[in-house]
């Protein structure tokens, strides 16, 4: 996976829209929460562990056909900073 760039988005209907340029729906994406407000996504388990740390639970992130990621309800209407960091995508939530 090779993703670069930044954008801001907002959680709407429990989903956040990711940049279409990342083409994440074509890959098997895994995610890991580093803390309450930071989520990392990657297609590589080793890159995810390096960036987000070895602690935490890895889950399979489901990206729908419109490049949207489903999130827990407590993030509704929160702002999100999305940053592509070559092998991972960081989502920083401002709730």
Short mmCIF file of N, CA and C in Angstrom, two decimals:
data_model
loop_
_atom_site.label_atom_id
_atom_site.label_comp_id
_atom_site.label_asym_id
_atom_site.label_seq_id
_atom_site.Cartn_x
_atom_site.Cartn_y
_atom_site.Cartn_z
N UNK A 1 0.85 -1.17 0.00
CA UNK A 1 0.00 0.00 0.00
C UNK A 1 0.90 1.23 0.00
N UNK A 2 0.57 2.19 -0.83
CA UNK A 2 1.32 3.45 -0.88
C UNK A 2 0.32 4.59 -0.88
N UNK A 3 0.17 5.26 0.26
CA UNK A 3 -0.78 6.37 0.38
C UNK A 3 -0.08 7.58 0.97
N UNK A 4 -0.29 8.72 0.36
CA UNK A 4 0.23 9.98 0.87
C UNK A 4 -0.84 11.04 0.74
N UNK A 5 -0.72 12.07 1.56
CA UNK A 5 -1.66 13.19 1.48
C UNK A 5 -2.48 13.32 2.75
N UNK A 6 -3.12 14.47 2.88
CA UNK A 6 -3.94 14.77 4.04
C UNK A 6 -5.29 15.32 3.61
N UNK A 7 -6.27 15.13 4.45
CA UNK A 7 -7.57 15.76 4.25
C UNK A 7 -8.32 15.78 5.57
N UNK A 8 -9.33 16.60 5.65
CA UNK A 8 -10.20 16.64 6.81
C UNK A 8 -11.57 16.15 6.39
N UNK A 9 -12.25 15.50 7.30
CA UNK A 9 -13.57 14.97 7.02
C UNK A 9 -14.40 15.04 8.29
N UNK A 10 -15.63 14.57 8.21
CA UNK A 10 -16.53 14.55 9.36
C UNK A 10 -17.26 13.23 9.38
N UNK A 11 -17.51 12.72 10.57
CA UNK A 11 -18.25 11.48 10.72
C UNK A 11 -19.73 11.79 10.53
N UNK A 12 -20.36 11.09 9.61
CA UNK A 12 -21.77 11.30 9.29
C UNK A 12 -22.45 9.94 9.15
N UNK A 13 -23.54 9.75 9.86
CA UNK A 13 -24.27 8.46 9.88
C UNK A 13 -23.35 7.31 10.28
N UNK A 14 -22.44 7.56 11.21
CA UNK A 14 -21.57 6.50 11.72
C UNK A 14 -20.46 6.10 10.77
N UNK A 15 -20.22 6.90 9.72
CA UNK A 15 -19.18 6.55 8.75
C UNK A 15 -18.33 7.78 8.44
N UNK A 16 -17.08 7.54 8.11
CA UNK A 16 -16.19 8.61 7.66
C UNK A 16 -15.75 8.27 6.24
N UNK A 17 -15.75 9.28 5.39
CA UNK A 17 -15.34 9.09 3.99
C UNK A 17 -13.84 9.26 3.87
N UNK A 18 -13.19 8.27 3.29
CA UNK A 18 -11.74 8.30 3.06
C UNK A 18 -11.47 8.78 1.64
N UNK A 19 -10.29 9.34 1.39
CA UNK A 19 -9.97 9.81 0.04
C UNK A 19 -10.03 8.67 -0.98
N UNK A 20 -10.68 8.91 -2.10
CA UNK A 20 -10.80 7.89 -3.15
C UNK A 20 -9.45 7.53 -3.75
N UNK A 21 -8.49 8.46 -3.69
CA UNK A 21 -7.16 8.21 -4.26
C UNK A 21 -6.45 7.06 -3.54
N UNK A 22 -6.82 6.79 -2.29
CA UNK A 22 -6.17 5.72 -1.52
C UNK A 22 -6.58 4.34 -2.03
N UNK A 23 -7.74 4.22 -2.66
CA UNK A 23 -8.26 2.97 -3.21
C UNK A 23 -8.21 1.82 -2.19
N UNK A 24 -8.73 2.09 -1.02
CA UNK A 24 -8.68 1.11 0.06
C UNK A 24 -9.67 -0.03 -0.10
N UNK A 25 -10.76 0.20 -0.83
CA UNK A 25 -11.77 -0.86 -0.96
C UNK A 25 -11.26 -2.05 -1.77
N UNK A 26 -10.15 -1.87 -2.50
CA UNK A 26 -9.60 -2.95 -3.32
C UNK A 26 -8.67 -3.86 -2.54
N UNK A 27 -8.38 -3.50 -1.28
CA UNK A 27 -7.42 -4.26 -0.48
C UNK A 27 -8.09 -4.78 0.79
N UNK A 28 -7.46 -5.76 1.40
CA UNK A 28 -7.91 -6.23 2.71
C UNK A 28 -7.23 -5.34 3.74
N UNK A 29 -8.01 -4.51 4.41
CA UNK A 29 -7.49 -3.51 5.33
C UNK A 29 -7.72 -3.96 6.76
N UNK A 30 -6.69 -3.79 7.59
CA UNK A 30 -6.80 -4.05 9.02
C UNK A 30 -6.59 -2.73 9.76
N UNK A 31 -7.17 -2.63 10.94
CA UNK A 31 -7.07 -1.41 11.71
C UNK A 31 -6.68 -1.70 13.15
N UNK A 32 -6.16 -0.66 13.81
CA UNK A 32 -5.80 -0.77 15.23
C UNK A 32 -5.95 0.60 15.86
N UNK A 33 -6.63 0.64 17.01
CA UNK A 33 -6.76 1.87 17.78
C UNK A 33 -5.52 2.03 18.64
N UNK A 34 -4.81 3.15 18.49
CA UNK A 34 -3.64 3.42 19.33
C UNK A 34 -4.09 4.00 20.66
N UNK A 35 -5.04 4.90 20.62
CA UNK A 35 -5.70 5.42 21.81
C UNK A 35 -7.13 5.76 21.42
N UNK A 36 -7.84 6.46 22.30
CA UNK A 36 -9.26 6.73 22.04
C UNK A 36 -9.50 7.56 20.79
N UNK A 37 -8.55 8.41 20.41
CA UNK A 37 -8.76 9.32 19.29
C UNK A 37 -7.87 9.06 18.08
N UNK A 38 -7.11 7.98 18.07
CA UNK A 38 -6.21 7.71 16.96
C UNK A 38 -6.41 6.30 16.44
N UNK A 39 -6.77 6.20 15.16
CA UNK A 39 -6.97 4.91 14.50
C UNK A 39 -6.00 4.80 13.34
N UNK A 40 -5.33 3.66 13.23
CA UNK A 40 -4.42 3.40 12.12
C UNK A 40 -5.00 2.30 11.24
N UNK A 41 -4.87 2.47 9.93
CA UNK A 41 -5.30 1.47 8.95
C UNK A 41 -4.13 1.09 8.07
N UNK A 42 -4.06 -0.17 7.66
CA UNK A 42 -3.01 -0.61 6.75
C UNK A 42 -3.43 -1.93 6.12
N UNK A 43 -2.73 -2.30 5.05
CA UNK A 43 -2.95 -3.62 4.47
C UNK A 43 -1.87 -4.60 4.94
N UNK A 44 -0.95 -4.13 5.78
CA UNK A 44 0.15 -4.95 6.28
C UNK A 44 0.12 -4.95 7.81
N UNK A 45 0.04 -6.14 8.38
CA UNK A 45 0.04 -6.28 9.84
C UNK A 45 1.34 -5.77 10.45
N UNK A 46 2.47 -6.02 9.82
CA UNK A 46 3.75 -5.58 10.37
C UNK A 46 3.89 -4.06 10.35
N UNK A 47 3.44 -3.41 9.28
CA UNK A 47 3.48 -1.95 9.22
C UNK A 47 2.55 -1.35 10.27
N UNK A 48 1.42 -1.98 10.50
CA UNK A 48 0.48 -1.51 11.50
C UNK A 48 1.07 -1.63 12.90
N UNK A 49 1.70 -2.74 13.20
CA UNK A 49 2.33 -2.92 14.52
C UNK A 49 3.48 -1.94 14.73
N UNK A 50 4.22 -1.66 13.69
CA UNK A 50 5.34 -0.72 13.81
C UNK A 50 4.84 0.69 14.12
N UNK A 51 3.78 1.10 13.44
CA UNK A 51 3.27 2.46 13.59
C UNK A 51 2.40 2.63 14.83
N UNK A 52 1.48 1.72 15.06
CA UNK A 52 0.50 1.86 16.15
C UNK A 52 0.95 1.18 17.44
N UNK A 53 2.04 0.43 17.40
CA UNK A 53 2.49 -0.29 18.58
C UNK A 53 1.95 -1.71 18.60
N UNK A 54 2.58 -2.55 19.39
CA UNK A 54 2.19 -3.96 19.43
C UNK A 54 0.97 -4.20 20.31
N UNK A 55 0.65 -3.28 21.21
CA UNK A 55 -0.50 -3.45 22.08
C UNK A 55 -1.77 -3.04 21.36
N UNK A 56 -2.86 -3.64 21.75
CA UNK A 56 -4.14 -3.31 21.13
C UNK A 56 -4.63 -4.45 20.26
N UNK A 57 -5.89 -4.40 19.92
CA UNK A 57 -6.52 -5.44 19.13
C UNK A 57 -6.60 -5.02 17.67
N UNK A 58 -6.18 -5.91 16.81
CA UNK A 58 -6.26 -5.68 15.37
C UNK A 58 -7.62 -6.18 14.89
N UNK A 59 -8.27 -5.41 14.04
CA UNK A 59 -9.57 -5.82 13.51
C UNK A 59 -9.57 -5.61 12.00
N UNK A 60 -10.44 -6.32 11.32
CA UNK A 60 -10.58 -6.17 9.88
C UNK A 60 -11.52 -4.99 9.61
N UNK A 61 -10.99 -3.97 8.98
CA UNK A 61 -11.78 -2.77 8.67
C UNK A 61 -12.56 -3.01 7.38
N UNK A 62 -13.83 -2.69 7.42
CA UNK A 62 -14.68 -2.88 6.24
C UNK A 62 -14.86 -1.52 5.57
N UNK A 63 -14.36 -1.41 4.34
CA UNK A 63 -14.50 -0.20 3.54
C UNK A 63 -15.59 -0.47 2.51
N UNK A 64 -16.65 0.35 2.49
CA UNK A 64 -17.73 0.11 1.55
C UNK A 64 -17.39 0.65 0.15
N UNK A 65 -18.32 0.53 -0.77
CA UNK A 65 -18.05 0.89 -2.16
C UNK A 65 -17.84 2.38 -2.37
N UNK A 66 -18.26 3.20 -1.41
CA UNK A 66 -18.06 4.65 -1.51
C UNK A 66 -16.86 5.12 -0.70
N UNK A 67 -15.94 4.20 -0.38
CA UNK A 67 -14.72 4.51 0.39
C UNK A 67 -15.05 5.07 1.77
N UNK A 68 -16.06 4.48 2.43
CA UNK A 68 -16.43 4.91 3.78
C UNK A 68 -16.14 3.81 4.77
N UNK A 69 -15.71 4.23 5.97
CA UNK A 69 -15.37 3.32 7.06
C UNK A 69 -16.37 3.51 8.18
N UNK A 70 -16.96 2.42 8.67
CA UNK A 70 -17.93 2.48 9.77
C UNK A 70 -17.17 2.67 11.08
N UNK A 71 -17.73 3.55 11.95
CA UNK A 71 -17.12 3.87 13.24
C UNK A 71 -18.11 3.70 14.37
N UNK A 72 -17.61 3.59 15.62
CA UNK A 72 -18.51 3.52 16.77
C UNK A 72 -19.36 4.80 16.91
N UNK A 73 -20.53 4.71 17.53
CA UNK A 73 -21.45 5.86 17.60
C UNK A 73 -20.92 7.08 18.35
N UNK A 74 -19.96 6.91 19.26
CA UNK A 74 -19.48 8.07 20.02
C UNK A 74 -18.69 9.07 19.17
N UNK A 75 -18.34 8.70 17.95
CA UNK A 75 -17.61 9.61 17.05
C UNK A 75 -18.53 10.39 16.11
N UNK A 76 -19.83 10.19 16.24
CA UNK A 76 -20.79 10.85 15.36
C UNK A 76 -20.63 12.37 15.41
N UNK A 77 -20.61 12.98 14.24
CA UNK A 77 -20.47 14.43 14.03
C UNK A 77 -19.13 14.98 14.50
N UNK A 78 -18.16 14.10 14.73
CA UNK A 78 -16.82 14.55 15.09
C UNK A 78 -16.00 14.83 13.84
N UNK A 79 -14.99 15.65 13.98
CA UNK A 79 -14.10 15.95 12.87
C UNK A 79 -12.94 14.95 12.86
N UNK A 80 -12.45 14.69 11.66
CA UNK A 80 -11.39 13.70 11.48
C UNK A 80 -10.30 14.28 10.59
N UNK A 81 -9.05 14.16 11.02
CA UNK A 81 -7.91 14.49 10.17
C UNK A 81 -7.36 13.17 9.65
N UNK A 82 -7.31 13.03 8.34
CA UNK A 82 -6.86 11.80 7.71
C UNK A 82 -5.51 12.07 7.06
N UNK A 83 -4.52 11.25 7.39
CA UNK A 83 -3.19 11.46 6.84
C UNK A 83 -2.63 10.13 6.34
N UNK A 84 -2.25 10.11 5.06
CA UNK A 84 -1.60 8.94 4.49
C UNK A 84 -0.11 9.01 4.77
N UNK A 85 0.41 7.98 5.41
CA UNK A 85 1.82 7.94 5.82
C UNK A 85 2.53 6.78 5.12
N UNK A 86 2.52 6.73 3.84
CA UNK A 86 3.12 5.72 2.96
C UNK A 86 2.51 4.33 3.17
N UNK A 87 2.79 3.65 4.28
CA UNK A 87 2.28 2.29 4.44
C UNK A 87 1.07 2.21 5.38
N UNK A 88 0.71 3.32 6.02
CA UNK A 88 -0.45 3.35 6.91
C UNK A 88 -1.27 4.62 6.67
N UNK A 89 -2.49 4.58 7.16
CA UNK A 89 -3.37 5.76 7.14
C UNK A 89 -3.71 6.05 8.60
N UNK A 90 -3.48 7.30 9.03
CA UNK A 90 -3.80 7.70 10.40
C UNK A 90 -5.06 8.54 10.39
N UNK A 91 -6.02 8.19 11.25
CA UNK A 91 -7.23 8.97 11.43
C UNK A 91 -7.20 9.53 12.85
N UNK A 92 -7.14 10.85 12.97
CA UNK A 92 -7.09 11.53 14.25
C UNK A 92 -8.43 12.21 14.48
N UNK A 93 -9.16 11.78 15.50
CA UNK A 93 -10.52 12.24 15.77
C UNK A 93 -10.51 13.40 16.75
N UNK A 94 -11.31 14.43 16.45
CA UNK A 94 -11.54 15.56 17.35
C UNK A 94 -12.99 15.53 17.74
N UNK A 95 -13.28 14.91 18.89
CA UNK A 95 -14.67 14.73 19.33
C UNK A 95 -15.05 15.84 20.28
#
